mmCIF file with all atom_site columns, C-alpha atoms in Angstrom:
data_model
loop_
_atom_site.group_PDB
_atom_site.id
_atom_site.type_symbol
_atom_site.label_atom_id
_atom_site.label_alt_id
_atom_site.label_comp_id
_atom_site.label_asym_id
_atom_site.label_entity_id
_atom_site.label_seq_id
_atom_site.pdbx_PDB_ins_code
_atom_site.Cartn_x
_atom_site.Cartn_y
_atom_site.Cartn_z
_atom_site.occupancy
_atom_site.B_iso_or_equiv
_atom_site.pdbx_formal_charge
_atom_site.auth_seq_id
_atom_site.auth_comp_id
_atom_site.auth_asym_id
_atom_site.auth_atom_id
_atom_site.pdbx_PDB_model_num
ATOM 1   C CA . UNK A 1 1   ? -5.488  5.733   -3.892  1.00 0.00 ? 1   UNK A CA 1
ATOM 2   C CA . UNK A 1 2   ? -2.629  8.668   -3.206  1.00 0.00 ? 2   UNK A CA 1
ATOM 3   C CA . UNK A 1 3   ? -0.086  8.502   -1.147  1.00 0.00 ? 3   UNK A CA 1
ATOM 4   C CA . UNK A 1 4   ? 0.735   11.655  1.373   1.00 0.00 ? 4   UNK A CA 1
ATOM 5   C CA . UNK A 1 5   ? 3.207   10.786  4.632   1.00 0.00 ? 5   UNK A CA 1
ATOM 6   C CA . UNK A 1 6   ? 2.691   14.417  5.706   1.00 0.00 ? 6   UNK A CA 1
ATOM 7   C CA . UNK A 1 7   ? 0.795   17.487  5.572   1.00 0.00 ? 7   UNK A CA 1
ATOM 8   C CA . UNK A 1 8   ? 3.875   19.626  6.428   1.00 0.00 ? 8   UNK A CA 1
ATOM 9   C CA . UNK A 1 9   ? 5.581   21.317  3.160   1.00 0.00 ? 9   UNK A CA 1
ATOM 10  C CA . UNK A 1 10  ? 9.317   21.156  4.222   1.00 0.00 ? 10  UNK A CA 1
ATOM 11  C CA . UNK A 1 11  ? 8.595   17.175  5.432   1.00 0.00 ? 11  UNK A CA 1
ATOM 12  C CA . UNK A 1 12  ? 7.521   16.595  2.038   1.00 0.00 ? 12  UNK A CA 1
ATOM 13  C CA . UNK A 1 13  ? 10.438  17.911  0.142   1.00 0.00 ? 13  UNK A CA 1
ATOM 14  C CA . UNK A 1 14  ? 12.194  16.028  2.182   1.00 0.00 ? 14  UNK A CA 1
ATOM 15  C CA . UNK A 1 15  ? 10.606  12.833  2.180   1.00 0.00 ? 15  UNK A CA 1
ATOM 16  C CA . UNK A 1 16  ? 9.839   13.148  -1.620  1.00 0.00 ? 16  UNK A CA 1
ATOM 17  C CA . UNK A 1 17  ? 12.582  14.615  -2.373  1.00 0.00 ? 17  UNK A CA 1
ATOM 18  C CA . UNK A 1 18  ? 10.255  16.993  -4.552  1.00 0.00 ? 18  UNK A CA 1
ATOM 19  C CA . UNK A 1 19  ? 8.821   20.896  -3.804  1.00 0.00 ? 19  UNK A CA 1
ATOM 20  C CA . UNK A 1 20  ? 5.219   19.352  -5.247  1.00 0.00 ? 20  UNK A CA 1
ATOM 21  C CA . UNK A 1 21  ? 3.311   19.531  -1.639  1.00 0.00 ? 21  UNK A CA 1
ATOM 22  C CA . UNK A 1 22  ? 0.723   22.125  -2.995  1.00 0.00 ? 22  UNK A CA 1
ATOM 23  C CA . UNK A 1 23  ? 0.318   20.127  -6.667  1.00 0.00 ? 23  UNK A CA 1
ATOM 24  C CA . UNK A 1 24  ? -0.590  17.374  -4.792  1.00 0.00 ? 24  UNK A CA 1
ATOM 25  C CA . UNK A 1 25  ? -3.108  18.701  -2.675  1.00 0.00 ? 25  UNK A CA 1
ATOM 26  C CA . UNK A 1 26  ? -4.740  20.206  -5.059  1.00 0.00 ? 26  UNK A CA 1
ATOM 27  C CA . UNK A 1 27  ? -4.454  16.657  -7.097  1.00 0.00 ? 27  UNK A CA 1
ATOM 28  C CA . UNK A 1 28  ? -6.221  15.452  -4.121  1.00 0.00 ? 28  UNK A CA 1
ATOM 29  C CA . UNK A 1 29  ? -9.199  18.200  -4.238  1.00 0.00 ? 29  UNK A CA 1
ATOM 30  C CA . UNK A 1 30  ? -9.374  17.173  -7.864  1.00 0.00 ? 30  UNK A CA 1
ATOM 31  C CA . UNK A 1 31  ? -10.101 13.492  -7.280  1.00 0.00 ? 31  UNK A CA 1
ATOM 32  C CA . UNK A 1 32  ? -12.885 14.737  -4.431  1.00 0.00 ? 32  UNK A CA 1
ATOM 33  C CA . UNK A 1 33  ? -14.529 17.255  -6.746  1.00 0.00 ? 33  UNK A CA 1
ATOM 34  C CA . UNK A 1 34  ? -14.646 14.910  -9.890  1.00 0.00 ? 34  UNK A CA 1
ATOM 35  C CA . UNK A 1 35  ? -16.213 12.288  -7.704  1.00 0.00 ? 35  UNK A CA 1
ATOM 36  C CA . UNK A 1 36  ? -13.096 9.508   -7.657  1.00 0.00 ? 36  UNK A CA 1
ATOM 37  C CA . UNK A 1 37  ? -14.834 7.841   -4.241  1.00 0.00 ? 37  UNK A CA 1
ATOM 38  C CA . UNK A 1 38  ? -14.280 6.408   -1.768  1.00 0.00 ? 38  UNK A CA 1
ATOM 39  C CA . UNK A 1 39  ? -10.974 8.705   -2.081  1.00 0.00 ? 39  UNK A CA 1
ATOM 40  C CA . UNK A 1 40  ? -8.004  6.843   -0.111  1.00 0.00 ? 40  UNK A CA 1
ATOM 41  C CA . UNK A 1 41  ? -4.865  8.177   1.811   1.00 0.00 ? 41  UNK A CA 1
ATOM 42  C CA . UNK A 1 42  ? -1.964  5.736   1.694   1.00 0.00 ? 42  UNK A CA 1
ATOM 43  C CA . UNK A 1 43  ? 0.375   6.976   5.243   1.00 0.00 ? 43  UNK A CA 1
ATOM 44  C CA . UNK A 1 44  ? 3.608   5.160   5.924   1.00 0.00 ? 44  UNK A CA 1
ATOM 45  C CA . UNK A 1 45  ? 4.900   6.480   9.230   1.00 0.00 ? 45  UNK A CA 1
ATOM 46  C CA . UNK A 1 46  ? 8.310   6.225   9.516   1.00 0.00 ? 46  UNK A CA 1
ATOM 47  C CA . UNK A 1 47  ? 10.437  6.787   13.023  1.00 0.00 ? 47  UNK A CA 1
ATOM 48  C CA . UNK A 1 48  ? 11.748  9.983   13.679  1.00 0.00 ? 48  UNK A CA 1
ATOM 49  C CA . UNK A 1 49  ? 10.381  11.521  10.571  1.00 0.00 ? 49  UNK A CA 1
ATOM 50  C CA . UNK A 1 50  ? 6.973   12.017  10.566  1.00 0.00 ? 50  UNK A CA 1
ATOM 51  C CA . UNK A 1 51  ? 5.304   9.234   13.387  1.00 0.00 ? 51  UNK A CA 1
ATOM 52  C CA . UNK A 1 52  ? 4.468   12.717  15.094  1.00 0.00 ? 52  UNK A CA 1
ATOM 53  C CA . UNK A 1 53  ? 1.471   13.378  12.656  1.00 0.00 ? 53  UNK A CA 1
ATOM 54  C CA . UNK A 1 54  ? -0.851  10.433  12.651  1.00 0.00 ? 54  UNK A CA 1
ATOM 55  C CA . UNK A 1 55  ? -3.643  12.308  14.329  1.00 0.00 ? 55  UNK A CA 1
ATOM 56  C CA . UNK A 1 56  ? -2.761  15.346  13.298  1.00 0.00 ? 56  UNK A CA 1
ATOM 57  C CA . UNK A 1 57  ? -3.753  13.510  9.460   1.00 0.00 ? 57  UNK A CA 1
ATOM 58  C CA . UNK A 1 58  ? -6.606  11.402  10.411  1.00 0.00 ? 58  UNK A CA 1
ATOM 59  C CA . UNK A 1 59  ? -8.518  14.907  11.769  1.00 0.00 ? 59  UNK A CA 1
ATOM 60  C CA . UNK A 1 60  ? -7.161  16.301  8.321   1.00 0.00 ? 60  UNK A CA 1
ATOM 61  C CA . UNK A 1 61  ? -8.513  13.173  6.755   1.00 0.00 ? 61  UNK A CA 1
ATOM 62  C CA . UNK A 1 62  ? -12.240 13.414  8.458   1.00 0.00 ? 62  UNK A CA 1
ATOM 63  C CA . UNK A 1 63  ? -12.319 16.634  7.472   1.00 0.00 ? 63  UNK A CA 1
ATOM 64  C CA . UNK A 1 64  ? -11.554 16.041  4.225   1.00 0.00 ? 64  UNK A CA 1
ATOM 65  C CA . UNK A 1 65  ? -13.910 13.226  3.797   1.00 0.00 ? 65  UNK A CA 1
ATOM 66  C CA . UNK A 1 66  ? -10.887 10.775  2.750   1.00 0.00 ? 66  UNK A CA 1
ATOM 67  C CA . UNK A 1 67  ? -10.322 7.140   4.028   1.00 0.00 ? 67  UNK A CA 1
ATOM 68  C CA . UNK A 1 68  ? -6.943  7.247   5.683   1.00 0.00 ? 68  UNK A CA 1
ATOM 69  C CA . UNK A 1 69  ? -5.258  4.189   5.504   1.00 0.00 ? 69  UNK A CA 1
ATOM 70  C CA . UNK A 1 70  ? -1.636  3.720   7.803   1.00 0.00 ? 70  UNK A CA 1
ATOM 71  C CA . UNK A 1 71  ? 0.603   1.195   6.069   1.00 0.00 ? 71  UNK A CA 1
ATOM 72  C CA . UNK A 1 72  ? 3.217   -0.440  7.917   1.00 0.00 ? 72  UNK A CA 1
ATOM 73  C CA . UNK A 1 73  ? 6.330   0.136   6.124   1.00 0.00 ? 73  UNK A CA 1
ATOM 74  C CA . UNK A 1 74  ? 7.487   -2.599  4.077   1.00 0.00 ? 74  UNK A CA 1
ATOM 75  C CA . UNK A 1 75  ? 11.318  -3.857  3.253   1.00 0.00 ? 75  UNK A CA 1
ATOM 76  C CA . UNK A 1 76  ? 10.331  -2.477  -0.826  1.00 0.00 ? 76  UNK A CA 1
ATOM 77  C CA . UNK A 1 77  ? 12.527  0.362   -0.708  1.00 0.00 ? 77  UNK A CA 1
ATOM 78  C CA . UNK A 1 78  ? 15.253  1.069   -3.419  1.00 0.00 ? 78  UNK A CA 1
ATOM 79  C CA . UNK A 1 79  ? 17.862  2.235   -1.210  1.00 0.00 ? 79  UNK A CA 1
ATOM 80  C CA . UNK A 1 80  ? 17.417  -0.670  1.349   1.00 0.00 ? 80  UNK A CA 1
ATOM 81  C CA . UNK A 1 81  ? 17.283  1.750   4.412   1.00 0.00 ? 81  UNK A CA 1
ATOM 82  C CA . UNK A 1 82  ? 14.190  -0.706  5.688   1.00 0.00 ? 82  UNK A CA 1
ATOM 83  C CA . UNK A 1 83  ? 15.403  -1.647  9.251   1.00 0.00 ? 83  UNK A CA 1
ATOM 84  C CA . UNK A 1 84  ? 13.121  -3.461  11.090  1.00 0.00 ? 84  UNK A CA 1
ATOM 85  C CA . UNK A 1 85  ? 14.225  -1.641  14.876  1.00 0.00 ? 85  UNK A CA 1
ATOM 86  C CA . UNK A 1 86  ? 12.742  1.349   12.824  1.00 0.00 ? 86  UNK A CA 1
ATOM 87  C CA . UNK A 1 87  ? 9.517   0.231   11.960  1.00 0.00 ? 87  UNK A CA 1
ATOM 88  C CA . UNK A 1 88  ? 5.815   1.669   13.204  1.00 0.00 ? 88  UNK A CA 1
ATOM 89  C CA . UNK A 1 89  ? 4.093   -1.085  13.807  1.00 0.00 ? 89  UNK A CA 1
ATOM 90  C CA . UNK A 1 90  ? -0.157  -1.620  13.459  1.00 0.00 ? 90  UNK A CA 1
ATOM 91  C CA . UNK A 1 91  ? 0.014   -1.858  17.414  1.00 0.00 ? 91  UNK A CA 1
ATOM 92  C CA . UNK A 1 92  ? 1.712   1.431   17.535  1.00 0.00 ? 92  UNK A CA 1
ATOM 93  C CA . UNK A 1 93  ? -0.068  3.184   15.395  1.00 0.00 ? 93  UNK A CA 1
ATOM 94  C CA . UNK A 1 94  ? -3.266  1.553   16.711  1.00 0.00 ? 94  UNK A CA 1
ATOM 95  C CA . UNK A 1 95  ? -2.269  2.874   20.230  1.00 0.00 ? 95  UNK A CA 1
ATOM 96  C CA . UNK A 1 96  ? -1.504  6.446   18.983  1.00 0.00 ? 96  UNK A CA 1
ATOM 97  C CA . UNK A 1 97  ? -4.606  7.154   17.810  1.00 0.00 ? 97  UNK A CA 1
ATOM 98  C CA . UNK A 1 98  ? -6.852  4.985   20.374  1.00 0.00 ? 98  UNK A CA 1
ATOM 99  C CA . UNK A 1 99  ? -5.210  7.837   22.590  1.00 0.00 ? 99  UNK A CA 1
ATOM 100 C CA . UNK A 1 100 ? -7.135  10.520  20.737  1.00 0.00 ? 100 UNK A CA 1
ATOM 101 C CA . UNK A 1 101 ? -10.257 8.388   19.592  1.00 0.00 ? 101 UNK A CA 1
ATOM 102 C CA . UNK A 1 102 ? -12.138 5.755   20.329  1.00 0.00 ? 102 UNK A CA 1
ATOM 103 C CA . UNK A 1 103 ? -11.706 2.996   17.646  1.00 0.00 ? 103 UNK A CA 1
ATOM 104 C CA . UNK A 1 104 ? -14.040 -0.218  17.502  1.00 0.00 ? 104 UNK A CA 1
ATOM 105 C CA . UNK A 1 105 ? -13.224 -3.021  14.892  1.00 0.00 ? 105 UNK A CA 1
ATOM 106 C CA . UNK A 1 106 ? -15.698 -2.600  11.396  1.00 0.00 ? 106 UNK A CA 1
ATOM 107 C CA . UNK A 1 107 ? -17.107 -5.859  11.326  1.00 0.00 ? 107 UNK A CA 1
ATOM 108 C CA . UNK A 1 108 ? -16.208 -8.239  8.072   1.00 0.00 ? 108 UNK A CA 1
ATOM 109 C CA . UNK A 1 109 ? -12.825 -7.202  6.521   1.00 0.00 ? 109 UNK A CA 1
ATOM 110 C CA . UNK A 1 110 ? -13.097 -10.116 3.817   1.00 0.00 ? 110 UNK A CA 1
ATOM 111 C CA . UNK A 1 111 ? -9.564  -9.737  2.453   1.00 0.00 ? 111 UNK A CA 1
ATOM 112 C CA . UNK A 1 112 ? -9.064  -6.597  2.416   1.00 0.00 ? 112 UNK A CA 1
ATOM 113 C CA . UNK A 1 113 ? -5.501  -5.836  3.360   1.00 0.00 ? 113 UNK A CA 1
ATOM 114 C CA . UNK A 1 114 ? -6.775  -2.709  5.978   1.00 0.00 ? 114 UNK A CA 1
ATOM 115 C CA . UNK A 1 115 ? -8.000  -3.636  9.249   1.00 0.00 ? 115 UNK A CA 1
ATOM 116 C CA . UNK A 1 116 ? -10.645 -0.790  9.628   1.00 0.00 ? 116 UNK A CA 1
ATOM 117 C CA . UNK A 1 117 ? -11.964 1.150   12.677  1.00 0.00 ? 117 UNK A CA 1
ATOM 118 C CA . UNK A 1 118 ? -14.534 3.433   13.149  1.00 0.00 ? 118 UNK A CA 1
ATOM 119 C CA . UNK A 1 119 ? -13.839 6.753   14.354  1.00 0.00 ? 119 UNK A CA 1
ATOM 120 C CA . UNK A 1 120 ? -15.957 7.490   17.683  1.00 0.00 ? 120 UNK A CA 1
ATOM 121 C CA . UNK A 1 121 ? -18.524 5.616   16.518  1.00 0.00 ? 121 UNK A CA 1
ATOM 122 C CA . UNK A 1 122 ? -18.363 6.722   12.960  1.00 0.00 ? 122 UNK A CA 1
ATOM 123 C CA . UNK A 1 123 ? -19.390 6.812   9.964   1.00 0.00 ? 123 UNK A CA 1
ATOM 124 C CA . UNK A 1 124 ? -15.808 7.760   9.843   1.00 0.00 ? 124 UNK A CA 1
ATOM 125 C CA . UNK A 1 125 ? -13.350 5.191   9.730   1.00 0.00 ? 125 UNK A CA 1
ATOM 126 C CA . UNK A 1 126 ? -9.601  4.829   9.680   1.00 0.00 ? 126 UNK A CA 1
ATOM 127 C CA . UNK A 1 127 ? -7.530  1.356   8.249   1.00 0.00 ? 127 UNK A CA 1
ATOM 128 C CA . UNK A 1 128 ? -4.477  -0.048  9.382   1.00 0.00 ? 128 UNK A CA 1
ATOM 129 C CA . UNK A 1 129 ? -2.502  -2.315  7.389   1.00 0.00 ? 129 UNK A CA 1
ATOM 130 C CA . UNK A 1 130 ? 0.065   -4.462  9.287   1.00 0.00 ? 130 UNK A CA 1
ATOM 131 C CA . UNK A 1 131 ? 2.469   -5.829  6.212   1.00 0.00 ? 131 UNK A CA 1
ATOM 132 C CA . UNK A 1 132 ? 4.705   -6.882  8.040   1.00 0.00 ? 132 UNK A CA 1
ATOM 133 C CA . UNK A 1 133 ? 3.821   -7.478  12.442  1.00 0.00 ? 133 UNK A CA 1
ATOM 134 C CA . UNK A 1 134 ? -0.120  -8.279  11.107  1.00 0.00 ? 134 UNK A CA 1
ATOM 135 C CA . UNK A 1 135 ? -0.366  -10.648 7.964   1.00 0.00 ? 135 UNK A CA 1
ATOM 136 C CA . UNK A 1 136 ? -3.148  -10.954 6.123   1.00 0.00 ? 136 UNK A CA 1
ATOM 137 C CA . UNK A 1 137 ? -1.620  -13.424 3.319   1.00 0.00 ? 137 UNK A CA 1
ATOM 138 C CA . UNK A 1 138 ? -4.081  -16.057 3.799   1.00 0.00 ? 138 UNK A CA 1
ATOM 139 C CA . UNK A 1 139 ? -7.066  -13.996 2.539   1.00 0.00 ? 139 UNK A CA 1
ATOM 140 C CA . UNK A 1 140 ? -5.188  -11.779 0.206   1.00 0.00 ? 140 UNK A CA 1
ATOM 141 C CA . UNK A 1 141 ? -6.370  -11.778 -3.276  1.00 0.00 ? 141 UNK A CA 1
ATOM 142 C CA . UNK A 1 142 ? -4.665  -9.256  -4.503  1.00 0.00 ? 142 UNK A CA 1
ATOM 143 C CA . UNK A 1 143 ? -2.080  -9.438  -7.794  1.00 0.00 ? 143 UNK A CA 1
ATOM 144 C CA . UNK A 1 144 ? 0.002   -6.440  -9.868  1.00 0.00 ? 144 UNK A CA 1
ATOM 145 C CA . UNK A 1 145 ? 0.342   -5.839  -13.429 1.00 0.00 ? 145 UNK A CA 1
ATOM 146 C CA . UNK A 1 146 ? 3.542   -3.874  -13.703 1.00 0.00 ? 146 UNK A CA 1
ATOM 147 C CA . UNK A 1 147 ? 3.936   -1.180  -16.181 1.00 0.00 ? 147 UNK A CA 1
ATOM 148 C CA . UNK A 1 148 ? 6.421   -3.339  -18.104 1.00 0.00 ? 148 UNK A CA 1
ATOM 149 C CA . UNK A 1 149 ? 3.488   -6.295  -18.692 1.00 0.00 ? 149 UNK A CA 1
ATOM 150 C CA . UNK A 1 150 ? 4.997   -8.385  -15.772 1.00 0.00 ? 150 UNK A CA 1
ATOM 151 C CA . UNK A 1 151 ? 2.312   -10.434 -13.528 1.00 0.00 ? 151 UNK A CA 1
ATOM 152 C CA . UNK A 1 152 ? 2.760   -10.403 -9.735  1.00 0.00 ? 152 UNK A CA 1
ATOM 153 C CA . UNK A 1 153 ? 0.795   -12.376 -7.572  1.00 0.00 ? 153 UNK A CA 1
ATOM 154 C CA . UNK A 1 154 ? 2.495   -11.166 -4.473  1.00 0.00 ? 154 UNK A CA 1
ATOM 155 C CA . UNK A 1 155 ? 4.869   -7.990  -3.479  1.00 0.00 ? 155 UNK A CA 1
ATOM 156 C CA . UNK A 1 156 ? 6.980   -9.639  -2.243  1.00 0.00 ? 156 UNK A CA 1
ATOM 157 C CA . UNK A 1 157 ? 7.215   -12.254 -5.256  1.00 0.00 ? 157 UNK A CA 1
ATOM 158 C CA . UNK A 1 158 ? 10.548  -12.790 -6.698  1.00 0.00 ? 158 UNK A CA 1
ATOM 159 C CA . UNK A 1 159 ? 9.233   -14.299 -9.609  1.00 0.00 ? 159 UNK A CA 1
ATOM 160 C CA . UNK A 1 160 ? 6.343   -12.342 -12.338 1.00 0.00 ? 160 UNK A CA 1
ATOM 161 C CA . UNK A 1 161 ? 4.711   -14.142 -15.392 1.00 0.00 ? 161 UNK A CA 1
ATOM 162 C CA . UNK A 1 162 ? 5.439   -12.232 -18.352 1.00 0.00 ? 162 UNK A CA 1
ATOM 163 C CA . UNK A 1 163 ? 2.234   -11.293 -20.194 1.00 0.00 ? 163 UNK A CA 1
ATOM 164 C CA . UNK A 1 164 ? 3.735   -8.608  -22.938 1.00 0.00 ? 164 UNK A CA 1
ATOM 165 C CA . UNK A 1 165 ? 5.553   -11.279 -24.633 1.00 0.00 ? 165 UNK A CA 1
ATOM 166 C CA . UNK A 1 166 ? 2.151   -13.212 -25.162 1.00 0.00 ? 166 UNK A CA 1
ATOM 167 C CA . UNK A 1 167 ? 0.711   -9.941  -26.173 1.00 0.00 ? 167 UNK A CA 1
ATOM 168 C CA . UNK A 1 168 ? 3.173   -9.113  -28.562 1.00 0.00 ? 168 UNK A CA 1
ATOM 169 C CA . UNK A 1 169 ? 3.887   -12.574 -30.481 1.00 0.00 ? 169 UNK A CA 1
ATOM 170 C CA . UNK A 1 170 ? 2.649   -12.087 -33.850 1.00 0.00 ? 170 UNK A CA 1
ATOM 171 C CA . UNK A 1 171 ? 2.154   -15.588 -34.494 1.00 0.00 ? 171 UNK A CA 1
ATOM 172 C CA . UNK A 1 172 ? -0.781  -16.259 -32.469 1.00 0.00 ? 172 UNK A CA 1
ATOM 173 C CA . UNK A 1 173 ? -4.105  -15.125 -33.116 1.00 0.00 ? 173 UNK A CA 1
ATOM 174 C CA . UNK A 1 174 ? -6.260  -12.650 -30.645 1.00 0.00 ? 174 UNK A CA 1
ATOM 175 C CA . UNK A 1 175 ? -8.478  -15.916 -29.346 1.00 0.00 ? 175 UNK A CA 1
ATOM 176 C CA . UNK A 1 176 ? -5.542  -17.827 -28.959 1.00 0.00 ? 176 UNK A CA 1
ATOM 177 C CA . UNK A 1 177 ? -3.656  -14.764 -27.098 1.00 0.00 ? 177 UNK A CA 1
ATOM 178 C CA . UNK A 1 178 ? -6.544  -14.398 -24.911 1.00 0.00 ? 178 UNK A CA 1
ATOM 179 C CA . UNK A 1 179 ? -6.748  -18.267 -24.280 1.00 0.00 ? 179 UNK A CA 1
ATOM 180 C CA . UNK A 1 180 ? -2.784  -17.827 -23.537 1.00 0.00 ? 180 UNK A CA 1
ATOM 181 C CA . UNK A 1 181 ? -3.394  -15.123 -21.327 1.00 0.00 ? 181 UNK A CA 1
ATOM 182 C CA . UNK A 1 182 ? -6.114  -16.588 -19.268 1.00 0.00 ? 182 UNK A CA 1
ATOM 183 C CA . UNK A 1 183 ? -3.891  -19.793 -18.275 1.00 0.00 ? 183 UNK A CA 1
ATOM 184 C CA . UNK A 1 184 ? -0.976  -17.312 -17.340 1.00 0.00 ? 184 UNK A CA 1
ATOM 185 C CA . UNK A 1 185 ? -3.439  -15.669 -14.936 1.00 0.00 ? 185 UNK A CA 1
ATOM 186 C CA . UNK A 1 186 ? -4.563  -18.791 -13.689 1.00 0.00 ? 186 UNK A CA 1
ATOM 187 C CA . UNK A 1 187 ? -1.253  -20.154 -12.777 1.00 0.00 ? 187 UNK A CA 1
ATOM 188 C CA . UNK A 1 188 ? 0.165   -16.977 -11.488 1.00 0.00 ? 188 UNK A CA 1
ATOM 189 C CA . UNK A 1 189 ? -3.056  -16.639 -8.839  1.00 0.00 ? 189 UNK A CA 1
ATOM 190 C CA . UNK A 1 190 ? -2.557  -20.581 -8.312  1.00 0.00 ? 190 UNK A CA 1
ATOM 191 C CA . UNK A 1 191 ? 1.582   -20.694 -7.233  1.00 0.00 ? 191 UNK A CA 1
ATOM 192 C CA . UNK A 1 192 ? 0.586   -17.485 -4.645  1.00 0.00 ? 192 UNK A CA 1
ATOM 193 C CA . UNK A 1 193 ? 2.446   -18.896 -1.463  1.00 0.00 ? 193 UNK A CA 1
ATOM 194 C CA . UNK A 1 194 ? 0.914   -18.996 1.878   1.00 0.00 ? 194 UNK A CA 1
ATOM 195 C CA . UNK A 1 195 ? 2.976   -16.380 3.170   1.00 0.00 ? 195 UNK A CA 1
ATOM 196 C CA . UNK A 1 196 ? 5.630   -13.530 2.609   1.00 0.00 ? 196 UNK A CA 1
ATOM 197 C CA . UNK A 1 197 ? 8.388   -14.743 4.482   1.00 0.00 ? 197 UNK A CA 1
ATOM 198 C CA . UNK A 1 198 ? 9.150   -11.546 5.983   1.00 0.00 ? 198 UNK A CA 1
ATOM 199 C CA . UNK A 1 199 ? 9.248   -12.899 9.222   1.00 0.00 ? 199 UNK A CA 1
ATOM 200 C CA . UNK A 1 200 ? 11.499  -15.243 7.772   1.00 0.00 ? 200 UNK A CA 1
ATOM 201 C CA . UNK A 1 201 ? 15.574  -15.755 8.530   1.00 0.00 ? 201 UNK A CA 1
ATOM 202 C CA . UNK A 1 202 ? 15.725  -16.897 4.527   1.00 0.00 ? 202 UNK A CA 1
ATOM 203 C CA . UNK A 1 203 ? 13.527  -13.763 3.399   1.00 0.00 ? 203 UNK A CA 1
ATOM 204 C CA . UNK A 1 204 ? 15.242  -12.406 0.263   1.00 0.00 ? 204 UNK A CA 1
ATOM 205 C CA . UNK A 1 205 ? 13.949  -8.952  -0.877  1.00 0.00 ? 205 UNK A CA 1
ATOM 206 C CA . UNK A 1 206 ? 12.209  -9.009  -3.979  1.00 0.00 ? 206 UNK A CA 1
ATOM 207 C CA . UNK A 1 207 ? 14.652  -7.486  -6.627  1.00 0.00 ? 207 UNK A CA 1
ATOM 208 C CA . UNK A 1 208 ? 12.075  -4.615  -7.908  1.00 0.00 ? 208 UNK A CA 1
ATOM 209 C CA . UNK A 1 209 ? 11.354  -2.017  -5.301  1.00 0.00 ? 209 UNK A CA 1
ATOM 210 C CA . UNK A 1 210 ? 8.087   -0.256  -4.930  1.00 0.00 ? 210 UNK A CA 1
ATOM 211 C CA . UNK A 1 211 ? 8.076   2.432   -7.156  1.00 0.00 ? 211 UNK A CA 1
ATOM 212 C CA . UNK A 1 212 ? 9.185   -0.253  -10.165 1.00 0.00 ? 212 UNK A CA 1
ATOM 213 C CA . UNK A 1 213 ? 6.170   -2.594  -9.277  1.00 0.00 ? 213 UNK A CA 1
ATOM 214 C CA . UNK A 1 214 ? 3.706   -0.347  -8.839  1.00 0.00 ? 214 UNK A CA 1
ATOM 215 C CA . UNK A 1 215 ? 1.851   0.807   -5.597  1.00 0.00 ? 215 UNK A CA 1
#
């Protein structure tokens, strides 16, 4: 998985706040070449930034052989600009490029968290993944392992089971850390809630934002 919001230069310095646009597509033309498949484009569009380029990057994306997945984006920012009046929603994005392709439903999503769609037919396909207007909580299986050894069963979780302390308490043995480990991951998966909250007039924002939990 990589994340790329656009395939203009300037936009990317100033999204990323970093002059890295050619490193990273020549990252991604590593990750083809070495054989990393299926190779996956993370794309959050954001109003008045870059919503101009969705089918300008899902041609890119076909030709490129990538999986180009559109991700709502979701209130995990660290400088809490998130608004919702400025969100790109599935149906928009859905609409923008069902202007310029045909897209029919691939059959069976399971719980994956991308609705995907061929592309005229296929075999190319394109996913869109409604966070936030579209969710898919009640099949999501789906937990994080932050680089810290904190256990997330949900994004939006403001709670994480600590697994480094278990891993680094010299008193127990390496069975009885395992054993330790597998009950933590078993009662993290089991306490998942039904739902985000998003929606929600109570939703609080999860403390960590994206780039500290991992995407």
């Amino acid at each position: 998985n990589i994340s790329l919001d656009t395939l203009h230069p300037d936009r990317f310095l100033e999204l990323t706040k970093r002059d890295r646009f050619a490193a990273t597509m020549l990252g991604i033309a590593a990750a083809k070449d070495a054989g990393l498949l299926p190779l996956k484009i993370n794309t959050v569009l954001m109003r008045g930034q870059n919503d101009d380029e969705a089918i300008e990057l899902v041609k890119w994306a076909i030709e490129l052989g990538a999986q180009l997945r559109f991700i709502e984006q979701m209130p995990l920012d660290a400088g809490d600009a998130w608004t919702r009046s400025n969100l790109i929603t599935a149906d928009e994005i859905f609409n923008q490029l069902n202007s310029e392709y045909e897209l029919t439903p691939v059959a069976d999503r399971g719980s994956s968290p991308a609705e995907e769609f061929y592309i005229n037919g296929g075999p190319a396909t394109v996913g869109i993944i409604g966070s936030v207007t579209r969710s898919f909580c009640a099949n999501c299986d789906r937990i994080r392992l932050t680089s810290d050894g904190q256990l997330r069963n949900c994004l939006f979780s403001n709670t994480e089971t600590d697994l480094r302390s278990i891993l680094r308490n010299g008193r127990l043995t390496e069975s009885e850390k395992r054993e330790d480990i597998v009950k933590a991951f078993g009662a993290s998966v089991k306490a998942k809630l039904p739902g985000h909250g998003i929606n929600n007039p109570d939703f609080v924002k999860p403390v960590r934002p994206m780039s500290a939990i991992g995407g």
